[in-house]
CSV table of N, CA, C and O in Angstrom, one decimal:
chain,number,residue,atom,x,y,z
A,1,UNK,N,-95.9,235.9,99.4
A,1,UNK,CA,-95.9,237.2,98.8
A,1,UNK,C,-95.0,237.2,97.7
A,1,UNK,O,-93.9,236.7,97.7
A,2,UNK,N,-95.4,237.8,96.6
A,2,UNK,CA,-94.5,238.0,95.4
A,2,UNK,C,-94.0,239.4,95.5
A,2,UNK,O,-94.7,240.4,95.7
A,3,UNK,N,-92.6,239.5,95.3
A,3,UNK,CA,-92.0,240.8,95.2
A,3,UNK,C,-91.9,241.2,93.7
A,3,UNK,O,-91.5,240.3,92.9
A,4,UNK,N,-92.1,242.4,93.4
A,4,UNK,CA,-92.1,242.9,92.0
A,4,UNK,C,-91.2,244.1,91.9
A,4,UNK,O,-91.2,245.0,92.8
A,5,UNK,N,-90.4,244.1,90.8
A,5,UNK,CA,-89.5,245.3,90.6
A,5,UNK,C,-89.7,245.7,89.1
A,5,UNK,O,-89.4,244.9,88.2
A,6,UNK,N,-90.0,246.9,88.9
A,6,UNK,CA,-90.2,247.5,87.5
A,6,UNK,C,-88.9,248.1,87.1
A,6,UNK,O,-88.1,248.6,87.9
A,7,UNK,N,-88.7,248.1,85.8
A,7,UNK,CA,-87.6,248.8,85.2
A,7,UNK,C,-88.0,249.2,83.7
A,7,UNK,O,-89.0,248.7,83.2
A,8,UNK,N,-87.1,250.0,83.1
A,8,UNK,CA,-87.3,250.4,81.7
A,8,UNK,C,-88.0,251.8,81.5
A,8,UNK,O,-88.1,252.2,80.4
A,9,UNK,N,-88.3,252.5,82.6
A,9,UNK,CA,-88.9,253.8,82.4
A,9,UNK,C,-87.8,254.8,82.0
A,9,UNK,O,-86.6,254.5,81.9
A,10,UNK,N,-88.2,256.0,81.6
A,10,UNK,CA,-87.3,257.0,81.2
A,10,UNK,C,-88.0,258.2,80.5
A,10,UNK,O,-89.2,258.3,80.6
A,11,UNK,N,-87.2,259.0,79.8
A,11,UNK,CA,-87.7,260.1,79.1
A,11,UNK,C,-87.7,259.8,77.6
A,11,UNK,O,-86.7,259.4,77.1
A,12,UNK,N,-88.8,260.1,77.0
A,12,UNK,CA,-88.9,259.8,75.5
A,12,UNK,C,-89.7,260.9,74.9
A,12,UNK,O,-90.6,261.5,75.5
A,13,UNK,N,-89.5,261.2,73.6
A,13,UNK,CA,-90.2,262.1,72.9
A,13,UNK,C,-91.6,261.5,72.5
A,13,UNK,O,-91.7,260.3,72.3
A,14,UNK,N,-92.5,262.4,72.3
A,14,UNK,CA,-93.8,261.9,71.8
A,14,UNK,C,-93.7,261.2,70.5
A,14,UNK,O,-92.9,261.5,69.6
A,15,UNK,N,-94.4,260.0,70.4
A,15,UNK,CA,-94.2,259.2,69.2
A,15,UNK,C,-93.2,258.1,69.4
A,15,UNK,O,-93.2,257.1,68.6
A,16,UNK,N,-92.4,258.2,70.5
A,16,UNK,CA,-91.4,257.2,70.7
A,16,UNK,C,-92.0,255.9,71.4
A,16,UNK,O,-93.2,255.8,71.7
A,17,UNK,N,-91.1,255.0,71.8
A,17,UNK,CA,-91.4,253.8,72.4
A,17,UNK,C,-90.6,253.5,73.6
A,17,UNK,O,-89.4,254.0,73.7
A,18,UNK,N,-91.1,252.8,74.5
A,18,UNK,CA,-90.4,252.2,75.7
A,18,UNK,C,-90.9,250.8,76.0
A,18,UNK,O,-92.1,250.6,75.7
A,19,UNK,N,-90.1,250.0,76.6
A,19,UNK,CA,-90.6,248.7,77.1
A,19,UNK,C,-90.3,248.6,78.6
A,19,UNK,O,-89.1,248.7,79.0
A,20,UNK,N,-91.3,248.5,79.3
A,20,UNK,CA,-91.2,248.3,80.8
A,20,UNK,C,-91.1,246.8,81.1
A,20,UNK,O,-91.8,246.0,80.4
A,21,UNK,N,-90.3,246.5,82.1
A,21,UNK,CA,-90.2,245.1,82.6
A,21,UNK,C,-90.7,245.0,84.0
A,21,UNK,O,-90.5,246.0,84.8
A,22,UNK,N,-91.2,243.9,84.4
A,22,UNK,CA,-91.6,243.7,85.8
A,22,UNK,C,-91.0,242.3,86.2
A,22,UNK,O,-91.6,241.3,85.8
A,23,UNK,N,-90.0,242.3,87.1
A,23,UNK,CA,-89.4,241.1,87.5
A,23,UNK,C,-90.0,240.6,88.8
A,23,UNK,O,-90.1,241.4,89.8
A,24,UNK,N,-90.4,239.4,88.9
A,24,UNK,CA,-91.0,238.8,90.1
A,24,UNK,C,-90.1,237.9,90.8
A,24,UNK,O,-89.3,237.2,90.2
A,25,UNK,N,-90.1,238.0,92.1
A,25,UNK,CA,-89.3,237.1,93.0
A,25,UNK,C,-90.1,236.7,94.2
A,25,UNK,O,-91.2,237.2,94.4
A,26,UNK,N,-89.6,235.9,95.0
A,26,UNK,CA,-90.3,235.5,96.2
A,26,UNK,C,-91.1,234.2,95.9
A,26,UNK,O,-90.6,233.3,95.4
A,27,UNK,N,-92.4,234.3,96.1
A,27,UNK,CA,-93.3,233.2,95.8
A,27,UNK,C,-93.6,233.0,94.4
A,27,UNK,O,-94.7,233.0,93.9
A,28,UNK,N,-92.6,233.0,93.5
A,28,UNK,CA,-92.8,232.9,92.1
A,28,UNK,C,-93.3,231.6,91.7
A,28,UNK,O,-93.7,231.4,90.5
A,29,UNK,N,-93.3,230.6,92.6
A,29,UNK,CA,-93.9,229.3,92.2
A,29,UNK,C,-95.4,229.4,92.2
A,29,UNK,O,-96.1,228.6,91.6
A,30,UNK,N,-95.9,230.5,92.8
A,30,UNK,CA,-97.4,230.7,92.7
A,30,UNK,C,-97.7,231.3,91.3
A,30,UNK,O,-97.0,232.1,90.8
A,31,UNK,N,-98.9,230.9,90.8
A,31,UNK,CA,-99.4,231.5,89.6
A,31,UNK,C,-100.1,232.8,89.9
A,31,UNK,O,-100.8,232.9,91.0
A,32,UNK,N,-100.0,233.8,89.0
A,32,UNK,CA,-100.8,235.0,89.3
A,32,UNK,C,-101.0,235.8,88.0
A,32,UNK,O,-100.2,235.7,87.1
A,33,UNK,N,-102.1,236.5,88.0
A,33,UNK,CA,-102.3,237.4,86.9
A,33,UNK,C,-101.5,238.7,87.2
A,33,UNK,O,-101.2,239.0,88.4
A,34,UNK,N,-101.1,239.4,86.2
A,34,UNK,CA,-100.3,240.6,86.3
A,34,UNK,C,-101.0,241.8,85.7
A,34,UNK,O,-101.6,241.7,84.6
A,35,UNK,N,-100.9,242.9,86.4
A,35,UNK,CA,-101.5,244.1,85.9
A,35,UNK,C,-100.5,245.2,85.9
A,35,UNK,O,-99.5,245.2,86.6
A,36,UNK,N,-100.7,246.2,85.0
A,36,UNK,CA,-100.0,247.4,85.0
A,36,UNK,C,-100.9,248.6,85.2
A,36,UNK,O,-102.0,248.6,84.6
A,37,UNK,N,-100.5,249.5,86.1
A,37,UNK,CA,-101.3,250.7,86.4
A,37,UNK,C,-100.4,251.9,86.3
A,37,UNK,O,-99.1,251.7,86.3
A,38,UNK,N,-100.9,253.0,86.3
A,38,UNK,CA,-100.1,254.2,86.3
A,38,UNK,C,-100.8,255.3,87.1
A,38,UNK,O,-102.0,255.3,87.3
A,39,UNK,N,-100.0,256.3,87.6
A,39,UNK,CA,-100.5,257.4,88.3
A,39,UNK,C,-99.7,258.6,88.0
A,39,UNK,O,-98.5,258.7,88.1
A,40,UNK,N,-100.4,259.6,87.4
A,40,UNK,CA,-99.9,260.9,87.1
A,40,UNK,C,-100.0,261.8,88.3
A,40,UNK,O,-100.9,261.6,89.1
A,41,UNK,N,-99.2,262.9,88.3
A,41,UNK,CA,-99.3,263.8,89.5
A,41,UNK,C,-100.7,264.4,89.6
A,41,UNK,O,-101.3,264.9,88.6
A,42,UNK,N,-101.2,264.4,90.8
A,42,UNK,CA,-102.5,264.9,91.1
A,42,UNK,C,-103.7,264.1,90.6
A,42,UNK,O,-104.8,264.5,90.7
A,43,UNK,N,-103.4,262.9,90.1
A,43,UNK,CA,-104.5,262.0,89.6
A,43,UNK,C,-104.5,260.7,90.3
A,43,UNK,O,-103.5,260.3,90.9
A,44,UNK,N,-105.6,260.0,90.2
A,44,UNK,CA,-105.7,258.7,90.9
A,44,UNK,C,-105.0,257.7,90.0
A,44,UNK,O,-104.8,257.8,88.8
A,45,UNK,N,-104.6,256.6,90.7
A,45,UNK,CA,-104.0,255.5,90.0
A,45,UNK,C,-105.0,254.9,89.0
A,45,UNK,O,-106.2,254.7,89.4
A,46,UNK,N,-104.6,254.6,87.8
A,46,UNK,CA,-105.5,254.1,86.8
A,46,UNK,C,-105.0,252.8,86.1
A,46,UNK,O,-103.8,252.6,86.0
A,47,UNK,N,-105.9,252.0,85.7
A,47,UNK,CA,-105.6,250.7,85.1
A,47,UNK,C,-105.0,251.0,83.7
A,47,UNK,O,-105.5,251.9,83.0
A,48,UNK,N,-104.0,250.2,83.3
A,48,UNK,CA,-103.4,250.3,82.0
A,48,UNK,C,-103.6,249.0,81.2
A,48,UNK,O,-104.2,249.0,80.1
A,49,UNK,N,-103.2,247.9,81.7
A,49,UNK,CA,-103.3,246.6,81.1
A,49,UNK,C,-103.2,245.5,82.1
A,49,UNK,O,-102.6,245.7,83.1
A,50,UNK,N,-103.6,244.3,81.7
A,50,UNK,CA,-103.5,243.2,82.5
A,50,UNK,C,-103.4,241.9,81.7
A,50,UNK,O,-103.9,241.9,80.5
A,51,UNK,N,-102.9,240.9,82.2
A,51,UNK,CA,-102.7,239.6,81.5
A,51,UNK,C,-102.9,238.5,82.5
A,51,UNK,O,-102.4,238.5,83.6
A,52,UNK,N,-103.6,237.4,82.0
A,52,UNK,CA,-103.8,236.2,82.8
A,52,UNK,C,-102.5,235.4,82.9
A,52,UNK,O,-101.5,235.7,82.2
A,53,UNK,N,-102.4,234.5,83.8
A,53,UNK,CA,-101.2,233.7,84.0
A,53,UNK,C,-100.7,233.0,82.7
A,53,UNK,O,-99.6,233.0,82.5
A,54,UNK,N,-101.6,232.4,82.0
A,54,UNK,CA,-101.3,231.7,80.8
A,54,UNK,C,-100.8,232.7,79.7
A,54,UNK,O,-100.2,232.3,78.7
A,55,UNK,N,-101.2,233.9,79.8
A,55,UNK,CA,-100.9,234.9,78.7
A,55,UNK,C,-102.0,234.9,77.6
A,55,UNK,O,-101.9,235.7,76.7
A,56,UNK,N,-103.0,234.0,77.7
A,56,UNK,CA,-104.0,233.9,76.7
A,56,UNK,C,-105.0,235.0,76.7
A,56,UNK,O,-105.5,235.4,75.6
A,57,UNK,N,-105.2,235.6,77.8
A,57,UNK,CA,-106.2,236.7,78.0
A,57,UNK,C,-105.5,238.0,78.4
A,57,UNK,O,-104.8,238.0,79.4
A,58,UNK,N,-105.7,239.0,77.6
A,58,UNK,CA,-105.2,240.3,77.9
A,58,UNK,C,-106.3,241.4,77.9
A,58,UNK,O,-107.3,241.2,77.2
A,59,UNK,N,-106.0,242.4,78.6
A,59,UNK,CA,-107.0,243.5,78.8
A,59,UNK,C,-106.3,244.8,78.8
A,59,UNK,O,-105.2,244.9,79.3
A,60,UNK,N,-107.0,245.8,78.2
A,60,UNK,CA,-106.4,247.1,78.0
A,60,UNK,C,-107.3,248.2,78.3
A,60,UNK,O,-108.5,248.1,78.1
A,61,UNK,N,-106.8,249.3,78.9
A,61,UNK,CA,-107.6,250.5,79.0
A,61,UNK,C,-107.8,251.1,77.6
A,61,UNK,O,-107.0,250.9,76.7
A,62,UNK,N,-109.0,251.7,77.3
A,62,UNK,CA,-109.2,252.3,76.0
A,62,UNK,C,-108.2,253.3,75.6
A,62,UNK,O,-107.9,253.4,74.4
A,63,UNK,N,-107.6,254.0,76.5
A,63,UNK,CA,-106.6,255.0,76.2
A,63,UNK,C,-105.3,254.5,75.6
A,63,UNK,O,-104.6,255.2,75.0
A,64,UNK,N,-105.0,253.2,75.8
A,64,UNK,CA,-103.8,252.6,75.4
A,64,UNK,C,-104.0,251.5,74.4
A,64,UNK,O,-103.0,251.0,73.8
A,65,UNK,N,-105.2,251.1,74.1
A,65,UNK,CA,-105.5,250.0,73.2
A,65,UNK,C,-104.9,250.4,71.8
A,65,UNK,O,-105.1,251.4,71.3
A,66,UNK,N,-104.2,249.4,71.2
A,66,UNK,CA,-103.6,249.6,69.9
A,66,UNK,C,-102.2,250.2,70.0
A,66,UNK,O,-101.5,250.2,69.0
A,67,UNK,N,-101.8,250.7,71.1
A,67,UNK,CA,-100.5,251.3,71.3
A,67,UNK,C,-99.6,250.5,72.2
A,67,UNK,O,-98.4,250.5,72.0
A,68,UNK,N,-100.2,250.0,73.3
A,68,UNK,CA,-99.5,249.2,74.3
A,68,UNK,C,-99.8,247.7,74.1
A,68,UNK,O,-100.9,247.4,73.7
A,69,UNK,N,-98.7,246.9,74.4
A,69,UNK,CA,-98.9,245.5,74.4
A,69,UNK,C,-98.3,244.9,75.7
A,69,UNK,O,-97.2,245.1,76.0
A,70,UNK,N,-99.2,244.1,76.4
A,70,UNK,CA,-98.7,243.4,77.6
A,70,UNK,C,-98.4,242.0,77.3
A,70,UNK,O,-99.0,241.4,76.4
A,71,UNK,N,-97.3,241.5,77.9
A,71,UNK,CA,-96.9,240.1,77.7
A,71,UNK,C,-96.2,239.6,78.9
A,71,UNK,O,-95.9,240.4,79.8
A,72,UNK,N,-95.9,238.4,78.9
A,72,UNK,CA,-95.1,237.8,80.1
A,72,UNK,C,-94.4,236.6,79.6
A,72,UNK,O,-94.7,235.9,78.7
A,73,UNK,N,-93.3,236.3,80.4
A,73,UNK,CA,-92.5,235.1,80.2
A,73,UNK,C,-92.4,234.4,81.5
A,73,UNK,O,-91.5,234.8,82.4
A,74,UNK,N,-93.2,233.5,81.8
A,74,UNK,CA,-93.3,232.9,83.1
A,74,UNK,C,-92.0,232.1,83.4
A,74,UNK,O,-91.6,231.9,84.6
A,75,UNK,N,-91.3,231.6,82.4
A,75,UNK,CA,-90.0,230.9,82.7
A,75,UNK,C,-89.0,231.9,83.2
A,75,UNK,O,-88.1,231.5,84.0
A,76,UNK,N,-89.1,233.2,82.9
A,76,UNK,CA,-88.2,234.2,83.4
A,76,UNK,C,-88.8,235.0,84.6
A,76,UNK,O,-88.2,235.9,85.0
A,77,UNK,N,-90.0,234.6,84.9
A,77,UNK,CA,-90.7,235.4,86.0
A,77,UNK,C,-90.7,236.8,85.7
A,77,UNK,O,-90.6,237.7,86.6
A,78,UNK,N,-91.0,237.2,84.5
A,78,UNK,CA,-91.0,238.6,84.1
A,78,UNK,C,-92.2,238.9,83.2
A,78,UNK,O,-92.6,238.1,82.3
A,79,UNK,N,-92.7,240.1,83.5
A,79,UNK,CA,-93.8,240.6,82.6
A,79,UNK,C,-93.3,241.9,81.9
A,79,UNK,O,-92.3,242.5,82.3
A,80,UNK,N,-94.0,242.2,80.8
A,80,UNK,CA,-93.5,243.3,80.0
A,80,UNK,C,-94.7,244.2,79.6
A,80,UNK,O,-95.8,243.7,79.5
A,81,UNK,N,-94.4,245.5,79.4
A,81,UNK,CA,-95.4,246.4,78.8
A,81,UNK,C,-94.7,247.2,77.7
A,81,UNK,O,-93.8,248.0,78.0
A,82,UNK,N,-95.0,246.8,76.4
A,82,UNK,CA,-94.4,247.5,75.3
A,82,UNK,C,-95.3,248.7,75.0
A,82,UNK,O,-96.5,248.5,74.7
A,83,UNK,N,-94.7,249.9,75.0
A,83,UNK,CA,-95.5,251.1,74.8
A,83,UNK,C,-95.0,251.8,73.6
A,83,UNK,O,-93.8,252.2,73.5
A,84,UNK,N,-95.8,251.9,72.6
A,84,UNK,CA,-95.5,252.6,71.3
A,84,UNK,C,-96.4,253.8,71.1
A,84,UNK,O,-97.4,254.0,71.8
A,85,UNK,N,-96.0,254.7,70.2
A,85,UNK,CA,-96.7,255.9,69.9
A,85,UNK,C,-97.1,256.7,71.2
A,85,UNK,O,-98.2,257.1,71.4
A,86,UNK,N,-96.1,256.8,72.0
A,86,UNK,CA,-96.3,257.5,73.3
A,86,UNK,C,-96.7,258.9,73.1
A,86,UNK,O,-96.3,259.6,72.2
A,87,UNK,N,-97.6,259.3,74.1
A,87,UNK,CA,-98.1,260.7,74.1
A,87,UNK,C,-97.8,261.4,75.4
A,87,UNK,O,-97.5,260.7,76.4
A,88,UNK,N,-97.7,262.7,75.4
A,88,UNK,CA,-97.4,263.4,76.7
A,88,UNK,C,-98.4,263.0,77.8
A,88,UNK,O,-98.0,262.9,79.0
A,89,UNK,N,-99.6,262.6,77.5
A,89,UNK,CA,-100.6,262.2,78.5
A,89,UNK,C,-100.3,260.8,79.1
A,89,UNK,O,-101.0,260.4,80.0
A,90,UNK,N,-99.3,260.1,78.5
A,90,UNK,CA,-98.9,258.8,79.1
A,90,UNK,C,-97.9,259.0,80.2
A,90,UNK,O,-97.5,258.1,80.9
A,91,UNK,N,-97.5,260.3,80.4
A,91,UNK,CA,-96.5,260.5,81.5
A,91,UNK,C,-97.1,260.2,82.8
A,91,UNK,O,-98.2,260.7,83.2
A,92,UNK,N,-96.4,259.3,83.6
A,92,UNK,CA,-96.9,258.9,84.9
A,92,UNK,C,-95.8,257.9,85.5
A,92,UNK,O,-94.9,257.6,84.8
A,93,UNK,N,-96.0,257.6,86.7
A,93,UNK,CA,-95.3,256.5,87.3
A,93,UNK,C,-96.1,255.2,87.0
A,93,UNK,O,-97.3,255.2,87.3
A,94,UNK,N,-95.4,254.2,86.5
A,94,UNK,CA,-96.0,253.0,86.1
A,94,UNK,C,-95.7,251.9,87.1
A,94,UNK,O,-94.5,251.7,87.5
A,95,UNK,N,-96.7,251.2,87.5
A,95,UNK,CA,-96.6,250.1,88.5
A,95,UNK,C,-97.1,248.8,88.0
A,95,UNK,O,-98.1,248.7,87.3
A,96,UNK,N,-96.4,247.7,88.3
A,96,UNK,CA,-96.9,246.4,88.0
A,96,UNK,C,-97.4,245.8,89.3
A,96,UNK,O,-97.0,246.2,90.4
A,97,UNK,N,-98.3,244.9,89.2
A,97,UNK,CA,-99.0,244.3,90.3
A,97,UNK,C,-99.3,242.8,90.0
A,97,UNK,O,-99.5,242.4,88.9
A,98,UNK,N,-99.4,242.0,91.1
A,98,UNK,CA,-99.7,240.6,91.0
A,98,UNK,C,-101.0,240.2,91.8
A,98,UNK,O,-101.2,240.7,92.9
A,99,UNK,N,-101.8,239.4,91.2
A,99,UNK,CA,-103.0,238.9,91.8
A,99,UNK,C,-103.0,237.4,91.7
A,99,UNK,O,-103.2,236.8,90.7
A,100,UNK,N,-102.8,236.8,92.9
A,100,UNK,CA,-102.7,235.3,93.0
A,100,UNK,C,-104.0,234.6,93.0
A,100,UNK,O,-104.1,233.4,92.9
A,101,UNK,N,-105.1,235.4,93.0
A,101,UNK,CA,-106.4,234.8,93.1
A,101,UNK,C,-107.1,234.6,91.7
A,101,UNK,O,-108.2,234.1,91.6
A,102,UNK,N,-106.4,235.1,90.7
A,102,UNK,CA,-107.0,235.0,89.3
A,102,UNK,C,-105.9,234.4,88.4
A,102,UNK,O,-104.8,234.8,88.4
A,103,UNK,N,-106.2,233.4,87.7
A,103,UNK,CA,-105.3,232.7,86.8
A,103,UNK,C,-105.7,232.8,85.4
A,103,UNK,O,-104.9,233.2,84.5
A,104,UNK,N,-106.9,232.4,85.0
A,104,UNK,CA,-107.3,232.4,83.6
A,104,UNK,C,-107.8,233.7,83.1
A,104,UNK,O,-108.1,233.9,82.0
A,105,UNK,N,-108.0,234.6,84.1
A,105,UNK,CA,-108.5,236.0,83.7
A,105,UNK,C,-107.6,237.0,84.5
A,105,UNK,O,-106.7,236.6,85.2
A,106,UNK,N,-107.9,238.3,84.3
A,106,UNK,CA,-107.2,239.3,85.1
A,106,UNK,C,-108.2,240.5,85.3
A,106,UNK,O,-109.1,240.7,84.5
A,107,UNK,N,-108.0,241.2,86.4
A,107,UNK,CA,-109.0,242.2,86.7
A,107,UNK,C,-108.4,243.6,86.5
A,107,UNK,O,-107.2,243.8,86.5
A,108,UNK,N,-109.3,244.6,86.2
A,108,UNK,CA,-108.9,246.0,86.0
A,108,UNK,C,-108.9,246.7,87.4
A,108,UNK,O,-108.5,247.9,87.4
A,109,UNK,N,-109.3,246.1,88.4
A,109,UNK,CA,-109.5,246.7,89.7
A,109,UNK,C,-108.2,246.6,90.6
A,109,UNK,O,-107.8,245.6,91.0
A,110,UNK,N,-107.6,247.8,90.9
A,110,UNK,CA,-106.4,247.8,91.6
A,110,UNK,C,-106.4,247.2,93.0
A,110,UNK,O,-105.5,246.5,93.4
A,111,UNK,N,-107.6,247.3,93.6
A,111,UNK,CA,-107.7,246.7,95.0
A,111,UNK,C,-107.6,245.2,95.0
A,111,UNK,O,-107.4,244.6,96.1
A,112,UNK,N,-107.8,244.6,93.9
A,112,UNK,CA,-107.7,243.1,93.9
A,112,UNK,C,-106.3,242.6,93.8
A,112,UNK,O,-106.1,241.4,93.9
A,113,UNK,N,-105.3,243.4,93.5
A,113,UNK,CA,-103.9,243.0,93.4
A,113,UNK,C,-103.3,243.1,94.8
A,113,UNK,O,-103.3,244.2,95.4
A,114,UNK,N,-102.6,242.1,95.2
A,114,UNK,CA,-102.0,242.1,96.6
A,114,UNK,C,-100.5,242.4,96.6
A,114,UNK,O,-100.0,242.7,97.7
A,115,UNK,N,-99.9,242.4,95.5
A,115,UNK,CA,-98.4,242.7,95.5
A,115,UNK,C,-98.2,243.8,94.4
A,115,UNK,O,-98.7,243.7,93.3
A,116,UNK,N,-97.3,244.8,94.8
A,116,UNK,CA,-97.1,245.9,94.0
A,116,UNK,C,-95.6,246.2,93.9
A,116,UNK,O,-94.9,246.0,94.9
A,117,UNK,N,-95.1,246.6,92.8
A,117,UNK,CA,-93.7,247.1,92.6
A,117,UNK,C,-93.6,248.6,93.1
A,117,UNK,O,-94.6,249.2,93.5
A,118,UNK,N,-92.4,249.1,93.1
A,118,UNK,CA,-92.2,250.4,93.6
A,118,UNK,C,-92.5,251.5,92.5
A,118,UNK,O,-92.5,252.7,92.8
A,119,UNK,N,-92.6,251.1,91.3
A,119,UNK,CA,-93.0,252.0,90.2
A,119,UNK,C,-91.7,252.5,89.4
A,119,UNK,O,-90.6,252.5,89.9
A,120,UNK,N,-92.0,252.8,88.2
A,120,UNK,CA,-90.9,253.4,87.3
A,120,UNK,C,-91.5,254.6,86.6
A,120,UNK,O,-92.6,254.5,86.1
A,121,UNK,N,-90.7,255.7,86.5
A,121,UNK,CA,-91.2,256.9,85.9
A,121,UNK,C,-91.1,256.9,84.4
A,121,UNK,O,-90.1,256.5,83.9
A,122,UNK,N,-92.2,257.2,83.8
A,122,UNK,CA,-92.2,257.4,82.3
A,122,UNK,C,-92.6,258.9,82.0
A,122,UNK,O,-93.6,259.3,82.5
A,123,UNK,N,-91.7,259.6,81.3
A,123,UNK,CA,-92.0,260.9,80.9
A,123,UNK,C,-91.9,261.1,79.4
A,123,UNK,O,-90.9,260.7,78.8
A,124,UNK,N,-93.0,261.6,78.9
A,124,UNK,CA,-93.1,261.8,77.4
A,124,UNK,C,-93.1,263.3,77.1
A,124,UNK,O,-94.1,264.0,77.5
A,125,UNK,N,-92.1,263.7,76.4
A,125,UNK,CA,-92.1,265.2,76.1
A,125,UNK,C,-92.8,265.4,74.8
A,125,UNK,O,-92.7,264.6,73.9
A,126,UNK,N,-93.3,266.6,74.7
A,126,UNK,CA,-94.0,267.0,73.4
A,126,UNK,C,-93.1,267.7,72.4
A,126,UNK,O,-92.0,268.0,72.7
């Protein structure tokens, strides 16, 4: 099992930027695809971005494409989500997740990820 810890959340004004980090520990010798999801109050968890193990393939929700960038540094066992041009509708708890069954691709389906972090709050004020 891979343990994940997110950090970097906070309060930012609309138009601002934040960079979230996801530190992996435990079975980090295992290769895994990484995803970022978010959940706003009263809403279902939704896909934000995902990246394959090699970092060559990335995937984004339409709502964040062009504003968010997912990346990873496998040497540091850490993934990142750079969020620019933030909007109030980006306010949510952000979670990172690991999928050890996919290496060269990554899925948008939350149920396919077996390890999850505890989440970090992102609040964007208008």
